[in-house]
PDB file of C-alpha atoms in Angstrom:
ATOM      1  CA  UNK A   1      24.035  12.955 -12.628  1.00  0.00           C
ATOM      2  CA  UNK A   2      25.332  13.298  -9.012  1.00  0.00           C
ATOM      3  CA  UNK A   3      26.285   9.354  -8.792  1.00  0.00           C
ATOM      4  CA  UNK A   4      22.906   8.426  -7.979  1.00  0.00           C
ATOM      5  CA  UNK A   5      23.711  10.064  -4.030  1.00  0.00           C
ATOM      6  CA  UNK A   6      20.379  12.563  -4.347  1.00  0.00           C
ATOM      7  CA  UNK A   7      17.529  10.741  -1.233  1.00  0.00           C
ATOM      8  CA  UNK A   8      13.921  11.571  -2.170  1.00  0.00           C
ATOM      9  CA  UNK A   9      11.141  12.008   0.358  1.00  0.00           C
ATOM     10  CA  UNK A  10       7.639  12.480   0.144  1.00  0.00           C
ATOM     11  CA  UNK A  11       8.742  17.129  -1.067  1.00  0.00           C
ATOM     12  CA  UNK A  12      11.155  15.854  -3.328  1.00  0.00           C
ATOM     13  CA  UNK A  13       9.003  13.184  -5.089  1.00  0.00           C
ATOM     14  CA  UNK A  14       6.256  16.008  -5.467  1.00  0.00           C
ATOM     15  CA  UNK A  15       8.811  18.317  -6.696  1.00  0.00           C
ATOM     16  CA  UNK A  16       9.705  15.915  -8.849  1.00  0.00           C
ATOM     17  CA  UNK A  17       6.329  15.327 -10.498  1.00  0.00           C
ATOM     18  CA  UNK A  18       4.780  19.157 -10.998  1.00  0.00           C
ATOM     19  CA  UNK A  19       4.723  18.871 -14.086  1.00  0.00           C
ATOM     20  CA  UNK A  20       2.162  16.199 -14.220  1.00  0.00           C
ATOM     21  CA  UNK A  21      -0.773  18.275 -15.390  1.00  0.00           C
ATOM     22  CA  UNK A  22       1.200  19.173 -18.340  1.00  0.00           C
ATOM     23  CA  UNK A  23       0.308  15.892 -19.789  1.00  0.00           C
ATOM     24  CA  UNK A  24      -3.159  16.304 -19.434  1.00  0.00           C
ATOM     25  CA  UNK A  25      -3.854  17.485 -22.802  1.00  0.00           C
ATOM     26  CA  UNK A  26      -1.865  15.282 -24.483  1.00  0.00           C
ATOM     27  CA  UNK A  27      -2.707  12.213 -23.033  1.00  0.00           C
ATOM     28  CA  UNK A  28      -6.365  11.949 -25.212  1.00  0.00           C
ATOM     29  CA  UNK A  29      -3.816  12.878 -28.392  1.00  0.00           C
ATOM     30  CA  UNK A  30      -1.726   9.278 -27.241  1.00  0.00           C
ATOM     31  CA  UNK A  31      -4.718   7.585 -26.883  1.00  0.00           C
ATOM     32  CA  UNK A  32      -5.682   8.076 -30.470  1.00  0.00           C
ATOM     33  CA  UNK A  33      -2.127   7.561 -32.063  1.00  0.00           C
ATOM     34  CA  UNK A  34      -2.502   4.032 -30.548  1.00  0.00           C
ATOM     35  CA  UNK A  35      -5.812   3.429 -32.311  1.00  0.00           C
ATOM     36  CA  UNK A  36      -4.270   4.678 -35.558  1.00  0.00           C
ATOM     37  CA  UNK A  37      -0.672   2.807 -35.566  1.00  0.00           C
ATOM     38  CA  UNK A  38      -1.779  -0.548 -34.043  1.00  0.00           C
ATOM     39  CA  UNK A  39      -1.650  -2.248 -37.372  1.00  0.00           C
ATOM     40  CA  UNK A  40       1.260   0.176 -39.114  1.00  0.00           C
ATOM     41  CA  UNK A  41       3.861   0.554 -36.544  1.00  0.00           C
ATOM     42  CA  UNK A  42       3.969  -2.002 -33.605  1.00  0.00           C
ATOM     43  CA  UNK A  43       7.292  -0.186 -31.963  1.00  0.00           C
ATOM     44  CA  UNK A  44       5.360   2.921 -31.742  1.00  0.00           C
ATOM     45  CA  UNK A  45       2.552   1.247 -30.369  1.00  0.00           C
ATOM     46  CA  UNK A  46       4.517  -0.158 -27.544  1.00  0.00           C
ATOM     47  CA  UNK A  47       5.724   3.346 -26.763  1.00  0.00           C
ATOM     48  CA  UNK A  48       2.526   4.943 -26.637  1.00  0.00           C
ATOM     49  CA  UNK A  49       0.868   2.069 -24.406  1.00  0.00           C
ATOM     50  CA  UNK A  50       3.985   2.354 -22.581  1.00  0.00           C
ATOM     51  CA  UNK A  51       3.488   5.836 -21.623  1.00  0.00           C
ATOM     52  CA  UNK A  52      -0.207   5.151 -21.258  1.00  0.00           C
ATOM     53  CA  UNK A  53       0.567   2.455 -18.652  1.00  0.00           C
ATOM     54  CA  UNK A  54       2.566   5.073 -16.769  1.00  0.00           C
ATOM     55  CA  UNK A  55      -0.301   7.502 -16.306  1.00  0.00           C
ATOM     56  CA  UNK A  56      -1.510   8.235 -12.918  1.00  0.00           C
ATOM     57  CA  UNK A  57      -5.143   9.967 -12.074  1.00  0.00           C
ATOM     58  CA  UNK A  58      -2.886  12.872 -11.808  1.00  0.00           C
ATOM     59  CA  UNK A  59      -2.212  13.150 -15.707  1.00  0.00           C
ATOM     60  CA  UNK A  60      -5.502  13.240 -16.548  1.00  0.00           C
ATOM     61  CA  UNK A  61      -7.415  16.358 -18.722  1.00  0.00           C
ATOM     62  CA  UNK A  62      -9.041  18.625 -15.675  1.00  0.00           C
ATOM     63  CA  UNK A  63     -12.246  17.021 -14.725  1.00  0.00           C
ATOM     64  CA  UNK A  64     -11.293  14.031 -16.616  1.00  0.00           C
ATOM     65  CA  UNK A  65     -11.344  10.202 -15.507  1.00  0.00           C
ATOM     66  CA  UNK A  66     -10.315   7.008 -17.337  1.00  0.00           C
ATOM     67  CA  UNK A  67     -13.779   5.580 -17.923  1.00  0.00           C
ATOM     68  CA  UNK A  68     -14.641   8.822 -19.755  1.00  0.00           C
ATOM     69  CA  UNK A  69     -11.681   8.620 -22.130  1.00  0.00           C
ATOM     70  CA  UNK A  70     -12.498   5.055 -22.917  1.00  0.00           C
ATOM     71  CA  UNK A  71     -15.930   6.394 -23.790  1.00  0.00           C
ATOM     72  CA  UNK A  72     -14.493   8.800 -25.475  1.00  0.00           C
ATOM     73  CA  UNK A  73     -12.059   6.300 -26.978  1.00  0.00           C
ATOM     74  CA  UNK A  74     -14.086   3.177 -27.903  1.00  0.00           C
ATOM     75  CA  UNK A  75     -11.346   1.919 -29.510  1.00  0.00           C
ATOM     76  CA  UNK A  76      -8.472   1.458 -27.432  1.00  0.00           C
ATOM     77  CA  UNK A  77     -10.222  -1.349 -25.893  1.00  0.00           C
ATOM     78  CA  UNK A  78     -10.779  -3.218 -29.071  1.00  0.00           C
ATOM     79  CA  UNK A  79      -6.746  -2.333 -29.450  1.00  0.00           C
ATOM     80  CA  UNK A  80      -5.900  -3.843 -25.958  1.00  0.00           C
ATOM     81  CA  UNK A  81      -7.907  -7.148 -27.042  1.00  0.00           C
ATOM     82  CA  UNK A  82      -6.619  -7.684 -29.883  1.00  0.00           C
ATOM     83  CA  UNK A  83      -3.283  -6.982 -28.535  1.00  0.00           C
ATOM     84  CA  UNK A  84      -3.797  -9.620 -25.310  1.00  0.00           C
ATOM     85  CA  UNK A  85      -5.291 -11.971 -27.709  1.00  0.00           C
ATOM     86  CA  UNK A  86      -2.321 -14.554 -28.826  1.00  0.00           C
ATOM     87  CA  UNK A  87      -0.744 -14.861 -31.665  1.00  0.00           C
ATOM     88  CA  UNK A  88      -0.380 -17.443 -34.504  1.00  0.00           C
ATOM     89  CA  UNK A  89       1.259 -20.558 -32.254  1.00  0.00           C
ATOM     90  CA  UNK A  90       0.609 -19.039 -29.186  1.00  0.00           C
ATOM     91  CA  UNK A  91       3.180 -16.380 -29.515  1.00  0.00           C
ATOM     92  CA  UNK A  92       2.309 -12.746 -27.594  1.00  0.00           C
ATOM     93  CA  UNK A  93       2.036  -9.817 -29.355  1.00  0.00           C
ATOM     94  CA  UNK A  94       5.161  -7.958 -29.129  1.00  0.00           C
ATOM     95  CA  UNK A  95       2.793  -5.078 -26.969  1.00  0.00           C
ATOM     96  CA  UNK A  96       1.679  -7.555 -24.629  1.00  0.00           C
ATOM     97  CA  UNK A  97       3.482  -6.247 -21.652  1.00  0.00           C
ATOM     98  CA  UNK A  98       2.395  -2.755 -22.397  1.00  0.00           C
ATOM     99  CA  UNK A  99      -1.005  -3.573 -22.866  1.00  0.00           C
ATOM    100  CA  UNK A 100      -1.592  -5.561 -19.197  1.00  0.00           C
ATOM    101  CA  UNK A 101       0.404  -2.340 -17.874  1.00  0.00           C
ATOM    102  CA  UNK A 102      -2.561  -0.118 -19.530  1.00  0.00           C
ATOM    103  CA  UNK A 103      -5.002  -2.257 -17.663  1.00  0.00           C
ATOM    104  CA  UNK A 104      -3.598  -1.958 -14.226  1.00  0.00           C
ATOM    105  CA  UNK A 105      -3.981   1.585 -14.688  1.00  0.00           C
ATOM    106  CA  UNK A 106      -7.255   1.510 -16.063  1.00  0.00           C
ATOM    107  CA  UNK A 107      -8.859  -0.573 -13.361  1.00  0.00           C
ATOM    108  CA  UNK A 108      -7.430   2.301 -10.752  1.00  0.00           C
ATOM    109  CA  UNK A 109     -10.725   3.334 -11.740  1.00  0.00           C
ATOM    110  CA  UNK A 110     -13.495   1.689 -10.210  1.00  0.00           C
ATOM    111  CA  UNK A 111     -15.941   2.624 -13.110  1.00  0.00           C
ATOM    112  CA  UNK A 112     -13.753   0.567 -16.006  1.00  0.00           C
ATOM    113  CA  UNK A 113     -14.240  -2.734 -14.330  1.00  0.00           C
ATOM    114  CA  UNK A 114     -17.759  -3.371 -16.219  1.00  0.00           C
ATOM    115  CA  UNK A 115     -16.147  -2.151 -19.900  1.00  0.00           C
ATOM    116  CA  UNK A 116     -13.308  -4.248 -19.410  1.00  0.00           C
ATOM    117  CA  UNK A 117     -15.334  -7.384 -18.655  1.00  0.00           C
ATOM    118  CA  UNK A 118     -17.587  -6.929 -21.169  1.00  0.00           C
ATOM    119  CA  UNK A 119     -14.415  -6.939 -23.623  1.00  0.00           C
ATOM    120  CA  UNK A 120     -13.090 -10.024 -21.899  1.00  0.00           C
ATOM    121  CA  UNK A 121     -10.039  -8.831 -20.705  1.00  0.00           C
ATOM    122  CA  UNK A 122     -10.097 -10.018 -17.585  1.00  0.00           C
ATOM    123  CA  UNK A 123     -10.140 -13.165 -19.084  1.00  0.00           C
ATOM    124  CA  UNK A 124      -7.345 -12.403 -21.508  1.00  0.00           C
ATOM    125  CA  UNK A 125      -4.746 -11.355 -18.376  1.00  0.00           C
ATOM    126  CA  UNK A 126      -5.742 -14.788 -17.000  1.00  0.00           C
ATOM    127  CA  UNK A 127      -4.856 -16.549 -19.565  1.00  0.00           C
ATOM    128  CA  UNK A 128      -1.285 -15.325 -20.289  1.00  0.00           C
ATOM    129  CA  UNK A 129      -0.671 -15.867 -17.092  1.00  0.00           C
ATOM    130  CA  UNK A 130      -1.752 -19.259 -17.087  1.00  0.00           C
ATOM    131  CA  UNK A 131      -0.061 -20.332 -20.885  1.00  0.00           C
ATOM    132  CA  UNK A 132       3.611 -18.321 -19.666  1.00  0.00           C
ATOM    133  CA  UNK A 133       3.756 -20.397 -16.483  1.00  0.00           C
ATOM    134  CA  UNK A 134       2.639 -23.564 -18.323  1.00  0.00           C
ATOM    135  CA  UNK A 135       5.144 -23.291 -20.813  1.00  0.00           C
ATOM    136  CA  UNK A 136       7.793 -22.480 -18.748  1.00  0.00           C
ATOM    137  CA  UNK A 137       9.844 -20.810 -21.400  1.00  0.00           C
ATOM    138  CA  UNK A 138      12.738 -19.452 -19.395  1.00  0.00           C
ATOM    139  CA  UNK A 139      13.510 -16.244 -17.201  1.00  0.00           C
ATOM    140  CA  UNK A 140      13.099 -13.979 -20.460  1.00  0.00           C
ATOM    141  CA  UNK A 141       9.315 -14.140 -19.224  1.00  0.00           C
ATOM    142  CA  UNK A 142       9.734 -12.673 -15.688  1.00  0.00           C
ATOM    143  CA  UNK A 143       8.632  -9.218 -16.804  1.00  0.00           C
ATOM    144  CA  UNK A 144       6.029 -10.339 -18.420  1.00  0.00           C
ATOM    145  CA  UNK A 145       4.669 -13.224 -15.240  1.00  0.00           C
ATOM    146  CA  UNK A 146       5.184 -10.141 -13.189  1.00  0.00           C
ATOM    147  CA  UNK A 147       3.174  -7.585 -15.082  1.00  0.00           C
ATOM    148  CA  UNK A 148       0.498 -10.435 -15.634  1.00  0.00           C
ATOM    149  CA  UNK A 149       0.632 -10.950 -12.200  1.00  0.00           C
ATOM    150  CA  UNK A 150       0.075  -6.888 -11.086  1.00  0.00           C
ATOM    151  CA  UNK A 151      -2.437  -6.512 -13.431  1.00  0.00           C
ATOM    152  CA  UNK A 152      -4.546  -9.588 -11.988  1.00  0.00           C
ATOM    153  CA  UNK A 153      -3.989  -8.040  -8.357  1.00  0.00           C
ATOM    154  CA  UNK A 154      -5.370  -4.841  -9.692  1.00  0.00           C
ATOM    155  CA  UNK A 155      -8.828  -6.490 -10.989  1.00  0.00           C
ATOM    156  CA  UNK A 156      -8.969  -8.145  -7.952  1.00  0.00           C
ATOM    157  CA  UNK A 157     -10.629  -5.540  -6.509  1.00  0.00           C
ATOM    158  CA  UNK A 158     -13.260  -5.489  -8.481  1.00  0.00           C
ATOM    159  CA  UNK A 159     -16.091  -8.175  -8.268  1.00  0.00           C
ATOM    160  CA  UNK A 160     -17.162  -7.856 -12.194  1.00  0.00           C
ATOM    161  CA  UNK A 161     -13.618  -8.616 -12.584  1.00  0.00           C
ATOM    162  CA  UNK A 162     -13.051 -11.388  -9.742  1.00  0.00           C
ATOM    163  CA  UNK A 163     -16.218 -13.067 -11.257  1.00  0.00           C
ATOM    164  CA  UNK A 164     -14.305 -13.607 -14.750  1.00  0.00           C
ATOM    165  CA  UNK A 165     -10.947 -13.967 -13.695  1.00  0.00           C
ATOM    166  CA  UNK A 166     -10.925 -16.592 -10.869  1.00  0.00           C
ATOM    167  CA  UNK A 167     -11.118 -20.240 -10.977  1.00  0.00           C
ATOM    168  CA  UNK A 168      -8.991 -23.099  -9.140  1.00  0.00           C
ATOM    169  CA  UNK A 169      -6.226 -23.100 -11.834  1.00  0.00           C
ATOM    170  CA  UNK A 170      -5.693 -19.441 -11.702  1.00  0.00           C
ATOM    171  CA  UNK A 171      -5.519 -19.581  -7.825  1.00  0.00           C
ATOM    172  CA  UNK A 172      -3.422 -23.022  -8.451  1.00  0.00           C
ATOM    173  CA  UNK A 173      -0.920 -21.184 -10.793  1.00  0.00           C
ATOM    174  CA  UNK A 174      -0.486 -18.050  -8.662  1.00  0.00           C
ATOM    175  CA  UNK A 175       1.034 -20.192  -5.649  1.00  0.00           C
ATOM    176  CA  UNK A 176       3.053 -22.102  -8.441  1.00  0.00           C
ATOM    177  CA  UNK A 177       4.392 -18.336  -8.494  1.00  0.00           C
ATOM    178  CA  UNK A 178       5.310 -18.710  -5.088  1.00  0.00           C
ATOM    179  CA  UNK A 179       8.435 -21.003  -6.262  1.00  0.00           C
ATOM    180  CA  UNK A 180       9.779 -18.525  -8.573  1.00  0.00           C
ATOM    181  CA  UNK A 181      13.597 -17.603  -8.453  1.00  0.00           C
ATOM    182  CA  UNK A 182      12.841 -14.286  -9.033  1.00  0.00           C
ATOM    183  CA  UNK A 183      12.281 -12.701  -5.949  1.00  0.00           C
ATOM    184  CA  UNK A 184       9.944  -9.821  -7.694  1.00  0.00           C
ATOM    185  CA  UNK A 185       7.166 -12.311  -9.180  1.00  0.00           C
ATOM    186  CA  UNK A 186       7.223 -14.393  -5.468  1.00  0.00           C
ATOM    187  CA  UNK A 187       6.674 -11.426  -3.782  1.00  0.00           C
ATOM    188  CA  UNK A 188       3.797  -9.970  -6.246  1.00  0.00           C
ATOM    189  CA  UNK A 189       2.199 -13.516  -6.516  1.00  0.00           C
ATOM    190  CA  UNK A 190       1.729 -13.140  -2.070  1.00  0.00           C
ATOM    191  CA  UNK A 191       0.090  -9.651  -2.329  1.00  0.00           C
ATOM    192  CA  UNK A 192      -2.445 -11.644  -5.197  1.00  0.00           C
ATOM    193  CA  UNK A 193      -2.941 -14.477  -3.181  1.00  0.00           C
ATOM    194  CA  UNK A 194      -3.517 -11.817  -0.186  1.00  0.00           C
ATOM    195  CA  UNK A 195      -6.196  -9.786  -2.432  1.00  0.00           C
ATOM    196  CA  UNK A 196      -8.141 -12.695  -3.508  1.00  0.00           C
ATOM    197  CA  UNK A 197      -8.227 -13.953   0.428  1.00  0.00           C
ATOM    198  CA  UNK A 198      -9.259 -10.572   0.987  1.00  0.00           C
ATOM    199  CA  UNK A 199     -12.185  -9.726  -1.631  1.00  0.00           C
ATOM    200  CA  UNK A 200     -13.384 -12.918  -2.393  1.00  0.00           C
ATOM    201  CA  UNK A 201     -16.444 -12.486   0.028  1.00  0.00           C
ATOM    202  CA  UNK A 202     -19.787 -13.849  -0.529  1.00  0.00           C
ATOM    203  CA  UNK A 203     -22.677 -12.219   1.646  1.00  0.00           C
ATOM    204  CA  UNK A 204     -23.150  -9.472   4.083  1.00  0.00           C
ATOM    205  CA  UNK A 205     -20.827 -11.031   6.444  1.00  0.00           C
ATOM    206  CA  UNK A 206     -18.472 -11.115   4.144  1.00  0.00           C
ATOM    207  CA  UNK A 207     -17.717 -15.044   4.873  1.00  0.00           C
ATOM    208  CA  UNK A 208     -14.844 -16.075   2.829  1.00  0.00           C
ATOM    209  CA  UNK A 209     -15.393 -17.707  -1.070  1.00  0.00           C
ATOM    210  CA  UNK A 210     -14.516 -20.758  -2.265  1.00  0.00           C
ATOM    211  CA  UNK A 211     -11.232 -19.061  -3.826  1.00  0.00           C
ATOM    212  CA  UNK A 212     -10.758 -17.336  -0.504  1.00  0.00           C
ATOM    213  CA  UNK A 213     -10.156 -20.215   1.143  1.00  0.00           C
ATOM    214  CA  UNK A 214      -8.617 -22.219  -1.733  1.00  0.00           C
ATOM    215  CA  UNK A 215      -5.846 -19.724  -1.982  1.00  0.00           C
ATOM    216  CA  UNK A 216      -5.444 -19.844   2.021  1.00  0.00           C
ATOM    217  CA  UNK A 217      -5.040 -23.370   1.867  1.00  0.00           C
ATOM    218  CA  UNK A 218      -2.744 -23.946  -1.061  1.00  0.00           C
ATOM    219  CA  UNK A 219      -0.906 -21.425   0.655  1.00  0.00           C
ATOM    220  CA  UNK A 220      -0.172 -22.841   3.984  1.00  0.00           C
ATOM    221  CA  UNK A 221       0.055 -26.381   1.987  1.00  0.00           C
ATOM    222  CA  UNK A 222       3.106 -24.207   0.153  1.00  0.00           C
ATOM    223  CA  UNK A 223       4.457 -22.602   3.445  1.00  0.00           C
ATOM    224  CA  UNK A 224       4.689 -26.846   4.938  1.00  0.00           C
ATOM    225  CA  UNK A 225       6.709 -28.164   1.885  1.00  0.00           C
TER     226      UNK A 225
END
């Protein structure tokens, strides 16, 4: 390396990345490793999801899209529910992180939002969020809080998604977020709080929802203390 001295702009960065199309015809090749290793081999399972969750719109097979690999694909949702689904005791799959990183990504695409409600994910990212912060098991967590907490921005954006993932503990537990000492999840747990002020709208005048303003105000009651 060069002592980590090299500055990238926007012509480096591009550079950087021209090889992106390269992984277009690999990446439906990934998708069904994962389908056929979930069970056999959970390290290489992380790895694919891993590299799944890194994907960009960019990576995709020519004339491609994400809800047409999942249709393609059937599977790999059944393999991210089972995956966000936890464990004996309440313990998270060792592909947990991987998995809500696969979301995010997916729900760049407008088109997944339905397929992924209709497989409960929504409420599956919810819900890790809500058990990790409950339990409070120490900072070996903060990846995970944080992914949890990108993913759930992401599906913000979408209403299918905002209908199954929002409630006032959600909301409640996303301030609670707020307090963390890691500067990473307190920043990410603003820019939810911001999207759900944002996109939970109810009619054509787009008057703010009842989470809309709950999140405002539990905000502001945060901001006082």
């Amino acid at each position: 390396g060069n002592g980590g001295d090299t500055i990238f702009n926007a012509g480096t960065l591009a550079s950087s990345h021209r090889q992106k199309a390269n992984w277009g015809s690999h990446l439906p090749k990934i998708i069904a490793a994962c389908t056929h290793c979930a069970d056999s081999d959970t390290s290489l399972l992380v790895d694919l999801l891993g590299t799944i969750g890194n994907m960009t719109a960019h990576d995709l097979p020519l004339e491609t899209d994400w809800i047409r690999l999942l249709n393609e694909f059937p599977l790999i949702l059944s393999l991210l529910s089972n995956v966000l689904t936890p464990q004996e005791a309440g313990q998270l799959h060792i592909a947990t992180l991987e998995a809500m990183a696969v979301c995010e990504t997916l729900c760049t695409d407008e088109n997944v939002a339905s397929l992924l409600v209709e497989n409960k994910i929504p409420t599956m990212i919810a819900t890790t969020l809500l058990s990790l912060i409950k339990e409070d098991t120490g900072t070996e967590d903060n990846e995970t809080i944080l992914q949890s907490l990108c993913t759930l921005r992401q599906m913000t954006f979408h209403q299918e998604c905002r209908n199954q993932i929002l409630s006032k503990e959600v909301v409640e537990h996303v301030v609670i977020c707020l307090e963390s000492t890691c500067p990473e999840i307190s920043h990410t747990a603003e820019r939810v709080l911001d999207a759900i002020i944002s996109e939970d709208r109810v009619d054509e005048h787009r008057s703010a929802g009842q989470y809309s303003d709950l999140a405002r105000e539990l905000r502001f009651v945060h901001c006082l203390s």
